[in-house]
XYZ file of C-alpha atoms in Angstrom:
717
model
C 0.381 -0.087 0.120
C 1.443 3.390 -1.084
C 1.884 5.938 1.670
C -0.349 8.325 0.685
C -2.950 5.985 0.874
C -2.070 5.049 4.290
C -1.681 8.821 5.313
C -5.334 9.749 4.058
C -6.553 6.220 5.991
C -5.248 7.795 9.101
C -6.677 10.996 8.648
C -9.911 9.691 7.692
C -9.748 7.239 10.919
C -8.665 10.456 13.137
C -11.558 12.532 11.595
C -13.986 9.738 12.572
C -12.547 9.272 16.260
C -12.348 13.232 16.715
C -16.142 13.735 15.163
C -17.545 11.041 17.406
C -15.886 12.394 20.484
C -17.123 15.742 19.538
C -20.579 14.274 19.167
C -20.042 12.133 22.540
C -18.960 14.772 24.705
C -21.673 17.674 23.248
C -24.277 14.687 24.589
C -22.346 14.231 27.691
C -22.311 18.071 28.432
C -25.100 18.850 30.997
C -25.241 22.781 29.818
C -27.838 23.733 32.622
C -25.747 21.698 35.143
C -22.556 24.077 34.310
C -24.607 26.840 34.531
C -26.110 26.337 38.092
C -23.067 25.379 39.280
C -21.319 28.821 37.776
C -23.797 30.955 39.442
C -23.923 29.123 42.614
C -20.053 29.350 42.734
C -20.073 33.366 41.874
C -22.743 33.891 44.156
C -20.599 31.970 46.934
C -17.592 33.325 46.221
C -18.208 37.084 45.568
C -21.677 37.772 47.207
C -23.213 38.616 44.055
C -25.537 37.114 41.320
C -24.356 36.310 37.845
C -26.711 36.205 35.021
C -26.011 35.615 31.638
C -28.083 34.573 28.237
C -27.662 32.729 25.160
C -25.310 29.928 26.368
C -23.891 28.230 23.676
C -21.141 25.266 23.887
C -20.251 24.081 20.254
C -17.366 21.930 19.782
C -16.488 22.299 15.914
C -14.784 23.677 14.014
C -13.001 23.909 17.645
C -14.312 23.883 21.507
C -15.990 27.348 22.472
C -18.366 28.421 24.739
C -20.067 31.818 23.830
C -22.906 34.066 26.122
C -24.582 37.136 26.141
C -26.009 39.771 28.211
C -23.329 38.916 31.121
C -24.622 40.831 34.128
C -22.831 40.549 37.857
C -25.143 42.153 40.373
C -24.521 45.794 42.761
C -23.923 45.589 46.529
C -26.950 46.201 48.355
C -28.285 49.983 48.117
C -25.658 50.412 44.924
C -26.879 53.448 42.625
C -26.634 50.954 39.705
C -28.351 47.672 39.694
C -25.174 46.050 38.079
C -21.883 46.073 38.958
C -20.415 44.928 35.664
C -22.288 44.241 32.583
C -20.942 42.977 29.403
C -22.565 42.302 25.997
C -20.302 39.556 24.675
C -18.632 36.518 26.493
C -16.457 33.998 24.246
C -14.002 31.778 25.554
C -12.034 28.512 23.875
C -12.509 25.687 25.677
C -9.920 22.603 25.895
C -11.526 19.600 25.158
C -9.367 16.692 26.764
C -10.112 19.078 30.151
C -13.690 17.890 30.272
C -12.903 14.048 30.443
C -11.489 14.904 33.602
C -14.390 17.153 34.621
C -12.243 20.095 34.682
C -13.423 23.295 32.514
C -10.200 24.466 30.954
C -10.195 27.762 29.082
C -7.416 28.660 26.890
C -8.847 32.372 26.714
C -11.455 34.163 27.994
C -12.758 37.368 26.114
C -15.658 40.047 27.054
C -16.437 42.905 24.770
C -18.668 45.897 25.188
C -18.090 46.013 29.154
C -19.674 48.494 31.484
C -18.058 48.542 35.361
C -19.631 50.891 37.866
C -17.528 51.379 40.846
C -19.040 53.249 43.836
C -18.036 54.059 47.286
C -21.322 55.220 49.268
C -21.564 57.812 52.192
C -20.402 55.067 54.700
C -17.390 54.326 52.703
C -18.444 50.952 51.331
C -16.817 49.835 48.396
C -18.587 48.034 45.917
C -15.705 45.947 44.842
C -15.144 44.404 47.988
C -16.258 40.897 46.754
C -17.180 39.185 50.192
C -17.888 35.292 50.260
C -21.060 34.094 51.375
C -20.424 32.028 55.065
C -22.475 28.998 55.388
C -22.755 27.336 58.715
C -20.781 24.325 58.801
C -22.214 20.622 60.015
C -21.849 17.294 60.055
C -24.723 16.673 57.674
C -23.714 19.562 55.568
C -19.723 18.194 55.297
C -21.335 14.565 54.670
C -23.470 15.725 51.476
C -20.808 17.326 49.963
C -18.382 14.814 50.288
C -21.007 12.715 48.810
C -21.558 14.587 45.557
C -17.779 15.732 45.544
C -16.862 13.888 42.660
C -19.877 15.681 40.494
C -18.105 18.995 41.076
C -16.343 20.501 37.842
C -13.288 22.781 38.111
C -12.531 25.757 36.449
C -8.995 27.216 34.981
C -8.405 29.525 32.235
C -4.845 30.796 31.079
C -5.484 34.269 29.439
C -8.472 36.722 30.138
C -9.256 39.645 27.933
C -11.819 42.703 28.367
C -12.775 44.639 25.027
C -14.284 48.086 24.763
C -14.684 48.989 28.436
C -16.225 51.714 30.039
C -15.826 52.659 33.924
C -17.524 55.102 35.707
C -16.291 55.812 39.414
C -19.071 57.484 41.894
C -17.693 57.893 45.144
C -20.333 59.496 47.661
C -18.069 59.591 50.450
C -15.317 61.954 48.771
C -17.824 63.376 46.479
C -15.612 62.743 43.500
C -16.316 61.025 39.966
C -14.693 60.233 36.948
C -15.107 57.958 33.653
C -12.585 55.683 32.366
C -12.085 54.141 28.960
C -10.017 51.064 28.547
C -9.140 50.434 24.974
C -8.293 46.270 26.238
C -7.187 45.176 29.104
C -5.832 41.876 29.296
C -4.287 39.090 31.531
C -2.250 36.173 30.358
C -0.457 33.279 31.796
C -2.674 32.365 34.217
C -2.180 28.641 33.957
C 1.242 28.754 35.103
C 2.371 30.542 38.775
C 2.943 34.125 36.406
C 0.055 36.547 35.615
C 0.774 39.059 33.010
C -0.889 42.259 32.162
C -1.213 44.733 30.110
C -4.181 47.576 29.793
C -4.610 50.326 27.436
C -7.330 53.228 27.791
C -7.763 56.945 28.270
C -9.633 59.495 30.486
C -10.518 62.877 29.033
C -7.649 64.129 26.720
C -5.242 61.617 28.126
C -3.784 57.475 27.438
C -2.521 55.650 29.432
C -1.049 51.884 30.012
C -0.384 49.837 32.706
C 1.700 46.639 32.200
C 3.489 44.377 34.684
C 3.843 40.834 36.086
C 2.980 38.612 39.558
C 3.740 35.381 40.791
C 2.336 33.128 42.874
C -0.872 34.618 42.005
C -3.006 31.544 43.167
C -0.715 31.277 46.464
C -1.704 34.774 47.429
C -5.324 34.667 46.695
C -5.636 31.148 48.348
C -4.044 32.640 51.484
C -4.678 35.224 54.351
C -1.443 34.536 55.832
C 2.201 35.185 54.202
C 3.226 32.596 51.952
C 6.484 31.021 52.442
C 8.205 32.146 48.813
C 7.979 35.773 48.506
C 5.906 36.560 44.966
C 7.685 38.751 42.667
C 5.835 42.202 40.828
C 6.599 44.696 38.479
C 4.109 47.282 37.457
C 4.791 50.236 34.796
C 2.207 52.930 34.104
C 2.825 55.542 31.591
C 0.271 58.240 30.529
C 0.253 60.551 27.609
C -1.593 63.684 26.943
C -1.521 64.578 23.124
C 0.730 61.927 22.347
C 3.514 63.108 24.746
C 4.464 61.464 27.898
C 3.883 63.074 31.012
C 4.306 60.261 33.466
C 6.130 56.898 33.786
C 5.986 54.825 37.096
C 7.805 51.746 37.480
C 7.480 49.755 40.800
C 8.898 46.323 41.415
C 9.847 44.118 44.684
C 8.252 41.203 46.280
C 5.513 40.692 48.318
C 4.435 37.846 50.956
C 0.611 38.384 51.703
C -1.567 40.212 48.934
C -4.654 40.513 51.292
C -2.401 42.145 54.244
C -0.335 43.999 52.225
C 3.106 41.846 54.775
C 6.300 40.879 53.761
C 6.872 43.532 51.016
C 10.096 44.715 49.934
C 9.155 47.505 46.829
C 11.239 49.709 44.692
C 9.189 52.823 43.423
C 11.102 54.733 40.790
C 9.367 57.688 38.084
C 8.951 60.859 36.896
C 5.162 62.662 36.679
C 4.330 65.970 35.436
C 1.569 66.371 37.774
C 0.138 63.746 40.264
C -3.136 65.110 40.210
C -3.612 63.679 36.630
C -3.502 60.392 38.439
C -6.625 60.979 40.267
C -8.484 60.696 37.176
C -7.316 56.842 36.979
C -7.312 56.367 40.892
C -10.040 59.009 42.409
C -10.344 57.234 45.612
C -6.419 58.142 46.184
C -7.584 61.533 46.449
C -3.797 62.533 45.329
C -2.839 66.328 45.861
C -1.692 68.307 42.463
C 2.033 68.055 42.592
C 3.602 68.974 39.261
C 7.331 67.854 37.942
C 8.043 64.672 40.323
C 10.942 62.725 40.257
C 10.892 59.754 42.516
C 12.737 57.102 44.027
C 12.349 54.718 46.984
C 12.930 51.576 48.535
C 10.473 50.441 51.294
C 10.020 47.099 53.184
C 7.979 45.485 55.581
C 10.250 44.749 58.697
C 7.672 43.580 61.317
C 8.327 40.745 63.483
C 6.518 37.245 64.691
C 6.544 38.674 68.074
C 4.855 42.074 66.806
C 2.668 41.600 63.607
C 1.940 45.078 63.079
C 3.297 45.853 60.314
C 6.155 48.164 60.027
C 7.541 49.832 56.754
C 11.077 50.922 56.439
C 12.461 53.229 53.974
C 16.234 52.311 53.081
C 15.986 54.959 50.055
C 14.217 58.284 49.465
C 14.788 60.681 46.745
C 11.879 63.194 45.928
C 12.370 66.098 43.638
C 9.178 68.147 43.352
C 7.786 71.432 41.424
C 4.836 73.373 43.026
C 2.659 72.178 45.221
C -1.041 72.836 45.845
C -2.463 70.837 48.294
C -5.791 71.207 51.139
C -3.203 70.322 54.234
C -1.328 73.577 52.991
C -2.358 77.163 54.373
C -4.088 79.164 51.766
C -1.531 81.939 51.625
C 1.271 79.418 51.569
C 2.502 77.769 48.497
C 5.376 75.552 48.204
C 7.360 75.791 44.302
C 9.885 73.275 44.348
C 10.583 70.778 47.043
C 13.758 67.868 47.259
C 13.859 65.772 50.002
C 17.054 63.221 50.146
C 18.395 60.467 52.142
C 20.593 57.854 50.235
C 20.214 55.425 52.823
C 19.334 54.193 56.000
C 21.516 55.952 58.323
C 22.244 59.174 56.530
C 20.381 62.653 57.013
C 17.325 63.387 55.422
C 18.613 66.538 53.492
C 15.707 68.828 52.495
C 15.438 72.073 49.897
C 12.346 73.530 49.839
C 11.097 76.964 48.203
C 8.112 78.811 48.540
C 5.906 81.559 48.802
C 4.189 82.967 52.351
C 1.742 85.864 52.467
C 3.277 87.063 48.718
C 6.970 86.821 49.570
C 9.487 84.289 48.669
C 11.004 81.605 51.229
C 13.666 79.060 50.952
C 14.446 76.440 53.681
C 17.589 74.630 53.606
C 18.299 71.896 56.024
C 17.984 68.260 57.551
C 15.428 66.148 59.665
C 18.070 63.809 61.441
C 19.170 60.665 60.628
C 16.531 58.649 58.006
C 16.111 55.868 60.488
C 15.250 58.306 63.372
C 12.596 60.064 61.506
C 10.995 56.902 60.550
C 10.521 55.741 63.619
C 9.363 59.125 64.819
C 7.014 59.312 62.015
C 5.699 55.433 61.759
C 5.901 54.773 65.794
C 2.890 54.981 67.827
C 4.855 56.200 70.443
C 5.336 60.296 71.261
C 8.943 60.628 69.782
C 11.155 63.665 69.357
C 11.877 65.192 65.719
C 15.342 66.515 65.288
C 15.252 69.750 63.153
C 18.152 71.737 61.761
C 18.649 74.207 59.088
C 18.235 77.502 57.544
C 14.668 79.559 56.364
C 15.210 83.052 54.366
C 13.614 85.280 52.269
C 14.142 88.902 51.664
C 12.569 90.045 54.960
C 13.828 87.412 57.140
C 16.836 84.727 58.248
C 16.024 81.994 60.370
C 18.233 79.398 61.834
C 17.006 76.384 63.658
C 18.811 73.798 65.653
C 17.327 71.359 67.932
C 14.298 68.964 68.747
C 10.289 68.858 68.644
C 8.162 67.466 70.761
C 9.345 64.252 73.170
C 9.604 64.386 76.637
C 12.362 66.647 76.824
C 12.668 68.944 73.762
C 15.029 71.768 73.335
C 15.391 74.506 70.779
C 17.952 77.514 69.845
C 16.340 80.040 66.963
C 18.228 82.631 65.660
C 16.160 85.235 63.588
C 16.969 87.937 61.654
C 14.159 90.534 60.465
C 15.846 92.353 57.922
C 12.686 94.509 56.471
C 9.494 93.319 58.035
C 6.024 95.447 57.678
C 3.660 93.368 55.780
C 1.758 92.235 58.741
C 0.255 95.514 59.959
C 0.794 98.265 57.143
C 0.555 101.684 58.403
C 2.179 100.826 61.847
C 5.817 100.887 60.778
C 9.114 99.211 59.588
C 10.312 96.584 62.207
C 14.381 95.837 61.172
C 15.524 93.354 64.204
C 18.927 91.705 64.076
C 20.166 88.370 66.175
C 16.973 87.648 67.711
C 17.767 84.591 69.912
C 15.011 81.801 70.734
C 15.910 79.361 73.621
C 13.433 77.085 74.592
C 11.199 74.250 74.224
C 8.310 73.161 71.592
C 6.006 70.340 72.600
C 3.260 68.499 70.935
C 0.637 66.870 72.739
C 0.148 64.434 70.059
C 2.634 61.595 68.416
C 4.549 62.353 65.355
C 2.921 59.937 63.458
C 2.190 59.060 59.836
C -1.549 58.830 60.745
C -1.631 62.246 62.449
C -0.240 64.053 59.682
C -2.673 62.547 57.323
C -5.441 63.825 58.980
C -3.870 67.211 59.990
C -5.953 69.858 60.488
C -5.553 73.558 61.972
C -6.945 73.030 65.424
C -3.930 70.197 65.748
C -1.736 72.790 64.670
C -3.036 75.364 67.580
C -2.028 72.315 70.225
C 1.662 72.971 69.325
C 3.120 74.463 72.190
C 6.146 76.583 73.308
C 7.563 78.010 76.555
C 11.421 79.843 76.173
C 13.145 83.307 75.938
C 14.186 86.175 73.255
C 16.815 88.324 73.181
C 18.548 90.602 71.117
C 21.079 93.165 70.758
C 19.698 95.045 67.753
C 15.995 95.967 67.165
C 14.746 99.196 64.863
C 11.582 99.913 65.008
C 10.873 103.076 62.463
C 13.781 105.144 62.982
C 13.982 104.001 66.678
C 17.257 101.625 67.358
C 17.100 99.297 70.576
C 20.108 97.552 71.771
C 18.655 95.554 74.326
C 15.590 93.605 73.675
C 14.195 90.812 76.285
C 10.939 88.939 76.947
C 9.361 85.525 77.814
C 7.620 83.886 75.329
C 4.595 81.215 75.580
C 2.396 79.802 73.445
C -0.055 77.641 74.908
C -4.025 76.812 74.197
C -4.311 79.185 71.269
C -2.676 81.957 73.571
C 0.512 83.760 73.283
C 2.137 85.584 75.892
C 5.572 88.043 76.260
C 5.984 89.109 79.725
C 8.694 90.784 80.856
C 9.331 92.342 77.838
C 12.135 95.212 77.904
C 13.293 97.616 74.896
C 16.022 99.981 75.585
C 18.620 101.859 74.683
C 20.665 105.151 76.475
C 17.173 107.563 75.915
C 14.579 105.212 76.871
C 13.439 102.088 78.550
C 10.162 100.333 77.648
C 8.585 97.539 79.716
C 5.412 95.626 79.677
C 3.353 92.735 78.804
C 1.364 91.281 75.789
C -1.082 88.907 75.682
C -2.624 87.259 72.654
C -5.185 84.898 72.093
C -7.137 83.381 69.493
C -9.776 80.984 71.414
C -12.439 83.172 70.043
C -13.336 85.081 66.976
C -12.096 87.615 66.536
C -9.170 87.503 68.370
C -7.967 89.251 71.524
C -5.050 91.567 72.262
C -3.763 92.997 75.488
C -0.813 95.117 75.942
C 0.185 96.624 79.722
C 2.824 99.492 79.863
C 4.860 99.368 82.970
C 6.736 102.594 83.549
C 8.017 102.926 80.252
C 10.506 106.072 79.633
C 10.963 107.527 76.388
C 11.598 111.427 74.854
C 8.311 113.159 73.790
C 9.416 113.557 70.193
C 8.408 109.990 69.746
C 4.857 111.019 70.022
C 5.250 113.879 68.326
C 6.433 112.140 65.218
C 4.181 108.974 65.003
C 1.082 110.977 65.649
C 2.232 114.472 63.550
C 2.307 116.416 66.888
C 3.888 119.774 66.666
C 7.178 120.330 68.677
C 5.343 121.555 72.233
C 7.298 119.982 74.731
C 10.802 118.489 74.799
C 11.860 116.160 77.382
C 11.449 112.514 79.030
C 8.090 110.825 79.469
C 6.732 108.018 81.389
C 3.720 106.102 80.554
C 1.751 103.522 82.261
C -1.662 101.861 80.757
C -3.012 98.964 79.686
C -4.968 98.565 76.170
C -7.424 95.916 74.942
C -8.858 95.003 71.750
C -10.104 92.792 69.418
C -9.956 91.798 65.624
C -8.024 90.137 63.142
C -6.184 92.972 61.116
C -4.842 96.398 62.434
C -7.936 98.515 61.172
C -10.138 96.165 63.207
C -7.389 96.392 66.401
C -7.676 100.604 66.179
C -11.538 100.476 65.611
C -11.949 98.333 69.089
C -9.285 99.737 71.030
C -10.202 100.483 74.981
C -7.997 101.130 77.881
C -6.048 103.765 79.694
C -2.911 105.661 79.810
C -1.074 107.971 81.723
C 1.837 110.397 80.272
C 3.903 112.592 82.623
C 6.921 114.439 82.566
C 9.051 116.524 84.821
C 11.706 119.313 84.180
C 10.880 119.281 80.444
C 11.005 122.120 78.393
C 7.736 124.248 76.749
C 8.344 125.558 72.885
C 6.572 128.451 72.363
C 6.364 128.163 68.830
C 4.874 124.460 69.211
C 2.002 125.907 71.647
C 1.329 128.707 69.835
C 0.373 126.276 66.856
C -2.623 125.123 69.263
C -3.792 128.106 71.161
C -3.171 130.350 68.153
C -4.256 134.334 69.205
C -4.598 133.157 72.828
C -0.918 132.554 73.010
C -0.515 136.253 73.250
C -1.957 136.394 76.847
C 0.744 134.164 78.024
C 4.135 135.117 79.140
C 6.022 132.891 76.709
C 9.627 132.720 75.611
C 11.398 130.871 72.709
C 11.914 127.727 75.105
C 10.313 128.144 78.743
C 11.224 125.315 81.413
C 8.450 123.360 82.583
C 7.624 121.850 86.261
C 5.323 118.923 85.119
C 3.444 117.753 81.959
C 0.491 115.178 82.772
C -2.066 113.740 80.871
C -4.462 110.898 81.340
C -6.889 109.396 79.391
C -9.343 106.877 78.735
C -9.751 105.192 75.589
C -13.095 104.009 74.132
C -13.302 102.719 70.521
C -11.812 105.722 68.480
C -11.850 108.703 70.788
C -9.523 109.325 73.547
C -11.260 111.225 76.446
C -8.871 113.602 78.902
C -9.726 114.340 82.247
C -6.598 115.696 83.209
C -4.521 117.902 80.808
C -2.041 120.033 82.893
C 1.100 121.933 81.650
C 2.842 124.051 84.364
C 5.798 126.733 84.264
C 6.846 128.912 86.873
C 4.997 131.848 85.259
C 1.879 130.026 84.107
C -0.325 126.918 83.614
C -2.980 125.256 81.666
C -4.974 123.021 82.936
C -7.893 121.307 80.558
C -9.803 118.276 79.745
C -11.094 117.194 76.223
C -11.525 114.526 73.197
C -9.154 113.351 70.261
C -11.139 111.035 67.716
C -8.712 108.907 66.297
C -9.662 107.739 62.946
C -10.588 111.736 62.014
C -7.761 113.177 63.833
C -10.144 115.927 65.582
C -9.601 117.679 68.712
C -12.096 119.296 71.404
C -9.865 120.767 74.241
C -10.798 122.950 76.806
C -7.979 124.847 78.809
C -8.178 126.894 81.656
C -4.945 129.426 81.686
C -3.473 130.310 85.191
C -1.267 133.549 84.572
C 0.462 135.600 87.065
C 0.610 139.557 86.330
C 2.226 140.848 89.111
C -0.470 140.775 92.075
C -3.109 139.417 89.704
C -3.905 136.185 88.105
C -6.299 136.087 85.410
C -7.394 134.557 82.052
C -9.963 133.309 79.679
C -11.046 129.589 79.493
C -10.070 128.401 75.828
C -11.521 125.826 73.449
C -9.024 123.941 71.068
C -10.643 122.231 67.727
C -9.963 121.482 64.603
C -7.159 118.814 63.558
C -3.656 117.873 64.827
C -2.421 119.552 61.511
C -5.084 122.548 61.688
C -6.054 123.328 65.149
C -8.059 126.337 65.588
C -9.033 128.517 68.850
C -11.701 130.415 70.214
C -12.275 132.084 73.999
C -15.351 130.474 75.711
C -17.584 132.964 76.761
C -20.807 131.206 78.350
C -20.124 130.846 82.483
C -22.795 128.021 82.433
C -20.396 125.657 80.571
C -17.901 123.872 82.714
C -14.900 125.751 81.511
C -16.488 129.464 82.711
C -14.506 132.487 83.158
C -11.987 132.531 85.985
C -10.135 135.737 87.548
C -8.554 135.254 90.478
C -7.066 138.183 92.561
C -4.004 137.210 94.538
C -1.408 139.187 96.930
C 2.556 139.120 95.625
C 3.231 137.001 99.457
C 0.785 133.945 98.181
C 2.499 131.369 96.154
C 0.904 130.318 92.897
C -1.194 127.247 92.796
C 0.839 123.795 92.297
C -1.357 121.962 89.807
C 1.379 119.489 89.469
C 0.997 117.025 92.467
C -2.728 116.052 91.696
C -1.614 116.021 87.896
C 1.166 113.891 88.094
C -0.625 111.450 90.699
C -3.503 110.814 88.357
C -1.129 110.137 85.290
C 1.031 107.964 87.111
C -2.162 105.616 88.538
C -4.470 105.811 85.383
């Protein structure tokens, strides 16, 4: 017999055998039983119901299963009735596996897929598929063992999704998005390795996710860490208008997928804007961080005796551009950051550039060793954070060295304010060099990642400080002080500066300052304790004509509420006493305020004074003077009146007492107008408080001494 006939005969026999086998298998397979078992298994494993239509199993020209209108139900209370829907299912079947009562698919393909990802207001996620727990009993176990030989096993090699629409709706964070997946493919599922390749788009951007994972079956079957670590690698690439805007590569090993345990991970990549990834992972709530370059190595170092997972960072290199995040204050912007620690024992060096209240600043320093930092931030105990570096801008330079938090914090700060006037415009400029702070900054909460993750404004107010401030060079406007010191304490939303001292050769200012933000608006209390300074200070600040030359002593207390300098001025209340002795009265300055009435006084260009005393009550934009006394050896001026702060208007009433030989006589005066343009009138109505007063005195009677009473009032406001 020829070879050709043998081959043809063999093929014919083979075709008959295969065809007969296919026909036999087609009759052996119970479609309803397979479908019922599939429904039951899916519901038990996921807690959701599966439904499909038009199930078709055929074996010619090759074994294949097809179905249409596939749905998997949503979680109870979900916005959409179905979690997943698909228009068509196609699966290539391994024929010989059926003889072993095992359904082995070489590939499964779902097309026209719709996925609805949801999270409700309580934070429950519909992609958390929970198996249904059934009570175990001897009867059930016996029944299940009896029919074990009837169960079919399932296995598949490749899984592919085509034309996928994925919606994400998060009622917990009020975020939503829509993703389009052109293709999502899982392959090599028959081995102990899985490869995945996903391509898709969101808005105007395209992305691809690819990678591989080993020991998938062990990771899924076991809640405990597996003996041999699973290896994985993930690559994420994103494009906008065909331009690569980000690439991240994460690789490493993992022992538990459920609890994220036993990991050793290396992450590297560049991202133009982290906020773009929110379109892919909206539940991550990623901030807007631009131009990121990242290289990090992290592993799990937890022990069996201490099962709580503890990550250890062996490498951290992070460079970023502009950062916009909810946890940053509204007036703070970070334009670039750099955090580098090349190994566990190296310092965490930081470089930060940003803007605060419109001004640029730069920070250069370190936060101690990487192992110390992560032990502080990742532990649940209250530990200290070492900090050292330099914070500088156009207006200040700040050097820090010490520790924050812990049981025994200590911090040394050197501050140079170069030209500071932004906070309260209109008050003036402040220039202070070599301000030294020594003390403590403590935190009533543990320095942990869990805290920083939920950081809010109220938590920051709980940070406290206690210490001392010193400086040998302070300049306020044109006034120079070579001695500044104060005790400082910030606690429970209140700042106190006690035993405050500013002094130079001419002046000494002593007092206390209390500032509280416990309520809105904030409150400010300033106490002046026997301060001494030249009268020229007040004349220059309030633009007063040069009336008096000499040293003044001030005592008083001021109260105000508000969140700005303007509000402070409007709500100012308090009391103040000003007094001076042995000064000089300047005739030209007095003439500026009393005008033609100066002709009735025996004035010289400069006249020695016995006292100048003023006492005022301050009540919301107005100063009420109950004492206005100026006395020389030839005349005295006594008065009362008011001064309107916003309008700078005067309403003063004086009774001059002039010695003219044996007679002392004068007419009451009223000074009105403003500080820059005052006017004077003589008062003639005797019914007024300031009436006409004529005194007749003999030569032997000494002039009335107004100083004792006036000075006593000024020194006890």
